[in-house]
Short mmCIF file of C-alpha atoms in Angstrom, two decimals:
data_model
loop_
_atom_site.label_atom_id
_atom_site.label_comp_id
_atom_site.label_asym_id
_atom_site.label_seq_id
_atom_site.Cartn_x
_atom_site.Cartn_y
_atom_site.Cartn_z
CA MET A 18 110.41 84.28 94.88
CA PRO A 19 114.24 83.74 94.47
CA GLU A 20 115.78 83.85 91.44
CA ASP A 21 117.29 80.26 91.28
CA GLU A 22 113.97 78.96 91.40
CA LEU A 23 113.41 80.43 88.07
CA GLU A 24 115.90 78.51 87.15
CA ASP A 25 113.73 75.15 87.61
CA LEU A 26 111.96 76.23 84.26
CA PRO A 27 113.14 74.53 81.34
CA GLY A 28 115.49 76.56 78.99
CA VAL A 29 116.38 79.28 82.28
CA GLY A 30 119.75 79.91 82.79
CA PRO A 31 121.52 82.16 85.19
CA ALA A 32 121.18 84.90 82.40
CA THR A 33 117.85 84.19 81.41
CA ALA A 34 116.58 84.07 85.21
CA ASP A 35 117.98 87.81 85.82
CA LYS A 36 116.90 89.00 82.35
CA LEU A 37 113.03 87.96 83.60
CA VAL A 38 113.52 89.26 86.76
CA ASP A 39 114.91 92.74 85.46
CA ASN A 40 111.14 92.87 83.59
CA GLY A 41 109.26 92.09 86.29
CA PHE A 42 108.97 88.33 85.70
CA GLU A 43 109.86 87.35 89.00
CA SER A 44 107.29 84.68 90.33
CA TYR A 45 105.80 81.30 88.32
CA GLN A 46 102.35 83.22 88.57
CA SER A 47 103.41 86.56 86.64
CA ILE A 48 105.27 84.32 83.87
CA ALA A 49 102.38 82.01 83.53
CA VAL A 50 100.22 84.92 82.77
CA ALA A 51 102.38 86.93 79.95
CA SER A 52 102.36 86.34 76.22
CA PRO A 53 105.10 85.29 74.51
CA GLY A 54 105.10 88.01 72.16
CA GLU A 55 105.38 90.16 75.65
CA MET A 56 108.04 88.28 77.23
CA SER A 57 110.03 88.20 73.93
CA ASN A 58 109.70 91.93 73.50
CA THR A 59 110.36 93.08 77.13
CA ALA A 60 113.06 90.47 78.06
CA ASP A 61 114.80 89.93 74.76
CA ILE A 62 114.15 86.17 74.86
CA GLY A 63 113.46 84.29 71.66
CA GLU A 64 109.51 83.77 70.82
CA SER A 65 109.86 80.17 70.76
CA SER A 66 112.05 79.69 74.31
CA ALA A 67 109.34 82.33 75.68
CA SER A 68 106.71 80.12 74.78
CA ASP A 69 108.14 77.39 76.15
CA ILE A 70 109.21 78.75 79.62
CA ILE A 71 105.23 80.16 79.70
CA ASN A 72 103.76 76.64 79.30
CA ALA A 73 106.00 75.04 81.92
CA ALA A 74 105.45 78.29 84.53
CA ARG A 75 101.67 77.52 83.94
CA GLU A 76 101.97 73.90 84.75
CA ALA A 77 104.14 74.34 87.94
CA ALA A 78 102.06 77.63 88.98
CA ASP A 79 98.50 75.44 87.80
CA VAL A 80 97.47 78.70 86.17
CA GLY A 81 95.18 78.13 83.12
CA GLY A 82 93.33 75.44 83.65
CA PHE A 83 89.51 75.40 84.23
CA GLU A 84 87.50 74.78 87.62
CA THR A 85 84.39 74.19 89.35
CA GLY A 86 82.41 77.11 90.08
CA ALA A 87 82.41 76.23 94.24
CA ALA A 88 86.59 76.67 93.65
CA VAL A 89 85.75 79.87 91.93
CA LEU A 90 83.70 81.01 94.76
CA GLU A 91 86.53 79.87 97.39
CA ARG A 92 88.69 82.08 95.53
CA ARG A 93 86.33 85.23 95.52
CA GLU A 94 86.25 85.09 99.07
CA GLU A 95 89.75 86.33 99.08
CA ILE A 96 88.41 89.55 97.63
CA GLY A 97 88.58 92.59 99.83
CA LYS A 98 85.67 95.57 99.47
CA LEU A 99 87.20 99.12 100.16
CA SER A 100 84.44 101.12 102.15
CA TRP A 101 83.78 104.63 101.37
CA GLN A 102 82.47 104.99 104.37
CA ILE A 103 79.28 106.30 102.89
CA ASP A 104 76.84 103.26 103.62
CA GLU A 105 74.57 104.60 100.60
CA VAL A 106 77.32 104.37 98.45
CA ASP A 107 78.81 101.20 99.95
CA ASP A 108 75.23 99.60 99.60
CA LEU A 109 75.07 100.74 95.79
CA LEU A 110 78.61 99.42 95.10
CA GLY A 111 77.97 95.73 96.83
CA GLY A 112 80.22 96.57 99.99
CA GLY A 113 82.68 98.66 98.34
CA ILE A 114 85.61 99.05 95.73
CA GLU A 115 86.63 95.46 94.83
CA THR A 116 90.38 94.07 94.70
CA GLN A 117 91.35 92.00 91.65
CA SER A 118 89.19 94.56 89.67
CA ILE A 119 89.26 98.08 87.57
CA THR A 120 87.02 100.76 88.92
CA GLU A 121 86.28 103.39 86.81
CA VAL A 122 85.09 106.84 88.22
CA TYR A 123 84.19 109.11 85.26
CA GLY A 124 82.49 112.79 85.32
CA GLU A 125 82.88 116.26 84.05
CA PHE A 126 85.73 118.84 85.57
CA GLY A 127 85.22 119.45 89.29
CA SER A 128 82.71 116.36 89.70
CA GLY A 129 85.08 115.07 92.44
CA LYS A 130 87.00 112.08 90.75
CA SER A 131 90.27 113.35 92.10
CA GLN A 132 88.64 113.53 95.77
CA VAL A 133 87.43 109.80 95.39
CA THR A 134 90.99 109.06 94.95
CA HIS A 135 92.43 110.85 97.82
CA GLN A 136 89.46 109.52 100.07
CA MET A 137 90.50 105.76 98.89
CA ALA A 138 94.47 106.32 99.29
CA VAL A 139 93.15 106.87 103.22
CA ASN A 140 90.29 104.13 103.47
CA VAL A 141 92.73 101.80 102.41
CA GLN A 142 95.01 101.91 105.21
CA LEU A 143 92.26 101.33 107.97
CA SER A 144 91.43 98.20 109.94
CA LYS A 145 89.15 96.04 108.12
CA GLU A 146 86.80 96.43 111.07
CA ASN A 147 86.39 99.86 109.97
CA GLY A 148 86.32 99.14 106.59
CA GLY A 149 89.43 99.50 105.10
CA LEU A 150 92.12 96.76 103.74
CA GLU A 151 95.09 97.45 105.70
CA GLY A 152 97.22 98.26 103.10
CA GLY A 153 99.09 100.89 101.06
CA CYS A 154 98.59 102.82 98.00
CA ILE A 155 100.21 103.75 94.68
CA PHE A 156 99.04 106.59 93.18
CA VAL A 157 99.75 107.69 89.43
CA ASP A 158 99.22 111.31 88.74
CA SER A 159 98.79 112.46 85.17
CA GLU A 160 97.38 115.68 85.80
CA ASP A 161 99.11 116.66 88.98
CA THR A 162 95.89 116.36 91.24
CA PHE A 163 97.93 114.78 94.25
CA ARG A 164 97.79 117.08 97.64
CA PRO A 165 99.40 115.75 100.71
CA GLU A 166 97.18 118.51 102.31
CA ARG A 167 93.97 116.92 101.22
CA ILE A 168 95.10 113.89 102.82
CA ASP A 169 96.00 115.99 106.00
CA ASP A 170 92.08 117.13 105.97
CA MET A 171 90.62 113.80 105.08
CA VAL A 172 92.44 112.29 107.95
CA ARG A 173 91.10 114.74 110.43
CA GLY A 174 87.69 114.14 108.94
CA LEU A 175 87.56 110.57 109.99
CA ASP A 176 85.15 109.63 113.02
CA ASP A 177 86.96 109.96 115.99
CA GLU A 178 86.24 106.31 116.74
CA ILE A 179 88.17 105.33 113.97
CA LEU A 180 91.37 107.71 114.54
CA ALA A 181 91.49 106.13 118.02
CA ASP A 182 91.57 102.86 116.63
CA GLU A 183 94.21 103.87 114.26
CA MET A 184 96.67 105.63 116.48
CA GLU A 185 96.55 102.41 118.49
CA ARG A 186 97.29 100.10 115.55
CA ARG A 187 99.86 102.12 114.71
CA GLU A 188 101.45 102.63 118.28
CA ILE A 189 101.47 106.35 118.57
CA GLU A 190 100.61 107.71 121.93
CA GLY A 191 97.77 110.05 122.45
CA THR A 192 94.51 110.88 121.32
CA PRO A 193 92.56 112.81 118.33
CA SER A 194 92.35 115.48 120.26
CA ASP A 195 96.12 115.61 120.72
CA ASP A 196 97.62 118.03 117.91
CA ALA A 197 101.07 116.38 118.01
CA ALA A 198 99.43 112.66 117.66
CA MET A 199 97.50 113.71 115.08
CA GLU A 200 100.15 115.25 113.17
CA GLU A 201 102.20 111.72 113.76
CA LEU A 202 99.33 109.66 112.32
CA ILE A 203 98.57 112.16 109.59
CA GLU A 204 102.28 111.48 108.50
CA ALA A 205 102.01 107.80 109.15
CA PHE A 206 98.96 107.58 106.30
CA LEU A 207 101.15 109.78 104.03
CA ASP A 208 104.24 107.23 104.45
CA GLN A 209 101.61 104.37 102.87
CA ILE A 210 100.53 106.34 99.66
CA HIS A 211 103.53 106.43 97.22
CA VAL A 212 103.18 108.91 94.51
CA ALA A 213 104.65 109.16 91.34
CA LYS A 214 103.81 111.77 88.44
CA ALA A 215 103.12 110.57 84.64
CA PHE A 216 104.87 113.17 82.42
CA ASN A 217 103.17 111.29 79.44
CA SER A 218 101.95 108.28 78.24
CA ASN A 219 104.68 106.50 77.66
CA HIS A 220 105.83 107.17 81.35
CA GLN A 221 102.31 106.14 82.63
CA ILE A 222 102.70 103.01 81.08
CA LEU A 223 106.29 102.56 82.60
CA LEU A 224 104.63 103.65 86.07
CA ALA A 225 102.37 100.56 85.96
CA GLU A 226 105.23 98.28 85.42
CA LYS A 227 106.93 100.06 88.08
CA ALA A 228 104.07 99.51 90.22
CA LYS A 229 103.75 96.28 89.89
CA GLU A 230 107.52 96.01 91.00
CA LEU A 231 106.55 98.13 93.85
CA ALA A 232 103.52 95.73 94.91
CA GLY A 233 105.88 92.66 94.85
CA GLU A 234 108.37 94.37 97.10
CA HIS A 235 105.39 95.29 99.87
CA GLU A 236 103.60 91.78 99.11
CA GLU A 237 105.02 90.50 102.58
CA THR A 238 105.37 93.17 104.77
CA GLU A 239 102.75 94.86 107.09
CA TRP A 240 101.54 97.37 104.50
CA PRO A 241 100.97 95.53 101.23
CA ILE A 242 99.46 97.68 98.47
CA ARG A 243 96.01 97.23 98.42
CA ILE A 244 95.14 100.15 95.85
CA VAL A 245 96.26 101.47 92.77
CA CYS A 246 95.15 104.97 91.64
CA VAL A 247 95.21 106.40 88.53
CA ASP A 248 94.29 109.81 88.03
CA SER A 249 93.45 110.30 84.91
CA LEU A 250 93.97 107.33 83.13
CA THR A 251 93.06 108.69 79.68
CA ALA A 252 94.43 112.43 79.85
CA HIS A 253 97.67 111.97 78.48
CA PHE A 254 96.78 109.40 75.74
CA ARG A 255 93.64 112.17 74.86
CA ALA A 256 96.09 114.75 74.69
CA GLU A 257 98.70 112.80 72.82
CA TYR A 258 96.88 111.03 70.19
CA VAL A 259 94.61 113.60 68.25
CA GLY A 260 92.35 112.75 65.33
CA ARG A 261 91.02 109.59 63.66
CA GLY A 262 93.88 108.92 61.97
CA GLU A 263 95.99 107.92 65.52
CA LEU A 264 92.86 106.71 67.28
CA ALA A 265 93.99 103.20 66.16
CA GLU A 266 97.57 103.52 68.05
CA ARG A 267 95.88 105.34 70.97
CA GLN A 268 93.59 102.46 72.02
CA GLN A 269 96.19 99.93 71.24
CA LYS A 270 98.55 101.78 73.98
CA LEU A 271 95.32 102.27 76.02
CA ASN A 272 94.53 98.55 75.69
CA LYS A 273 98.17 97.36 77.06
CA HIS A 274 98.43 99.85 80.26
CA LEU A 275 94.89 98.75 80.88
CA HIS A 276 96.09 94.87 80.49
CA ASP A 277 99.13 95.85 82.72
CA LEU A 278 96.83 97.04 85.59
CA MET A 279 94.48 94.16 85.41
CA ARG A 280 97.61 91.85 86.13
CA LEU A 281 99.01 93.95 88.69
CA GLY A 282 95.20 93.56 90.47
CA ASP A 283 95.40 89.92 89.97
CA LEU A 284 98.68 88.98 91.18
CA TYR A 285 98.93 91.48 94.70
CA ASN A 286 94.80 91.19 95.43
CA THR A 287 94.95 94.74 94.57
CA ALA A 288 92.01 97.33 93.96
CA ILE A 289 92.70 99.46 90.60
CA LEU A 290 90.86 102.72 90.87
CA VAL A 291 90.98 104.56 87.81
CA THR A 292 89.72 108.16 86.83
CA ASN A 293 88.34 109.15 83.44
CA GLN A 294 87.45 112.15 81.12
CA VAL A 295 84.33 112.53 79.53
CA ALA A 296 83.20 114.30 76.15
CA SER A 297 79.66 115.49 75.24
CA ASN A 298 77.82 113.32 72.80
CA PRO A 299 76.38 115.72 70.08
CA ASP A 300 73.93 113.23 68.81
CA SER A 301 72.20 112.52 72.03
CA TYR A 302 68.96 114.33 71.98
CA PHE A 303 67.33 113.19 75.18
CA GLY A 304 68.78 112.40 78.61
CA ASP A 305 72.50 113.24 79.61
CA PRO A 306 74.83 113.99 77.02
CA THR A 307 78.31 113.32 78.91
CA GLN A 308 80.19 110.03 77.94
CA ALA A 309 83.11 108.64 79.45
CA ILE A 310 86.35 108.73 76.80
CA GLY A 311 88.23 105.46 76.05
CA GLY A 312 85.70 103.76 74.07
CA ASN A 313 84.74 100.00 74.04
CA ILE A 314 88.34 99.15 75.05
CA LEU A 315 87.94 100.77 78.59
CA GLY A 316 84.46 100.04 78.66
CA HIS A 317 85.19 96.19 78.60
CA ALA A 318 87.80 96.33 80.83
CA SER A 319 86.46 98.10 83.70
CA THR A 320 84.74 95.43 86.16
CA PHE A 321 82.85 98.53 87.84
CA ARG A 322 82.03 101.78 85.86
CA ILE A 323 80.81 104.87 88.31
CA TYR A 324 79.14 107.96 86.90
CA LEU A 325 79.80 110.88 88.88
CA ARG A 326 77.51 114.21 88.42
CA LYS A 327 77.27 117.31 89.95
CA SER A 328 74.49 118.61 91.90
CA LYS A 329 72.94 121.43 94.25
CA GLY A 330 75.84 122.79 96.12
CA ASN A 331 78.55 120.18 97.57
CA LYS A 332 76.65 117.03 96.59
CA ARG A 333 77.06 114.51 94.21
CA ILE A 334 75.33 111.61 92.27
CA VAL A 335 77.27 108.39 92.69
CA ARG A 336 75.69 106.42 89.57
CA LEU A 337 76.71 102.63 88.98
CA VAL A 338 76.61 102.70 85.43
CA ASP A 339 77.88 98.92 84.75
CA ALA A 340 78.79 95.98 87.11
CA PRO A 341 79.20 92.27 86.37
CA ASN A 342 76.88 91.36 89.36
CA LEU A 343 75.01 94.56 90.63
CA ALA A 344 71.92 96.60 89.38
CA ASP A 345 72.56 99.91 87.76
CA GLY A 346 71.68 102.71 90.29
CA GLU A 347 72.43 105.70 92.17
CA ALA A 348 73.60 107.01 95.67
CA VAL A 349 74.12 110.52 96.54
CA MET A 350 77.19 111.85 98.81
CA ARG A 351 78.75 115.32 99.60
CA VAL A 352 82.64 116.77 98.89
CA GLU A 353 83.14 118.71 101.84
CA GLY A 354 86.56 119.82 103.32
CA GLU A 355 87.15 116.72 105.72
CA GLY A 356 86.56 114.21 102.58
CA LEU A 357 83.51 112.35 101.15
CA LYS A 358 80.64 112.10 103.66
CA PRO A 359 76.79 110.73 103.58
CA GLU A 360 74.02 113.18 102.38
#
């Protein structure tokens, strides 16, 4: 939205409009969903003025009122479903990973969490007919896990028919058996993955804000951002805030980070996929003692929670632990050199 339209809001002059835009408040909707305290702190605007601006933006954007269930159903039809390209897992998840939601994947080391984020960075770019969302990916890497070579493997591992469709859609001459054409296709896939390495928790929070800016820049392009992968969400928070004395501050910062990600997903119809580390619960005498870290804050923020568990060889159990509209259940997949595959 052009800056001069923000000046139509009461109390917003050219200088205030510049402050708002510089701090990511570029549209009525992004202003409407902010809190006065947040706007006051980030954009250096008095809290009373921020409250007036937000109320005006809510009225202009028609945000914050009640709506009928039928209207909610109509709006939910805009939500996209990103396929895993594994029928059993897609059935478990009601079609795949949803946009405008946070999907959390947790599991122990080597369970395949990073493999899922890499695979979704590829799958999101596929045509909707092939289970994709025809969009780009933002990859926030906190554990130095992103590997372009893995993207190369996974693109090559796609079905030949899908590869041929992608070459045609991206106007690449050749066939999947043509080495030069495949190299060009792989480079095209990598071009739509925007990677940033998070060096600490504060930097990770900043990258979420930058991701919102990047999503806004790409919103009207041929490749809008349709998934944000954070691998892993909790590693830095876990390492930097040690002991019970720092637990409250850790959870407060994690909560803000999750709300930034949720807002990004809502504003730009983007899927948010986060991986999470686990800890062993010594009080568990029966069943699997593995539990996700992050506490209730992450548990409540995640719309879908998926537990990955190692099985025999390259098999992995995908267990849906929590979802608002789906029954708990399990599916089986394999982690191979060419990516995630059916059992």
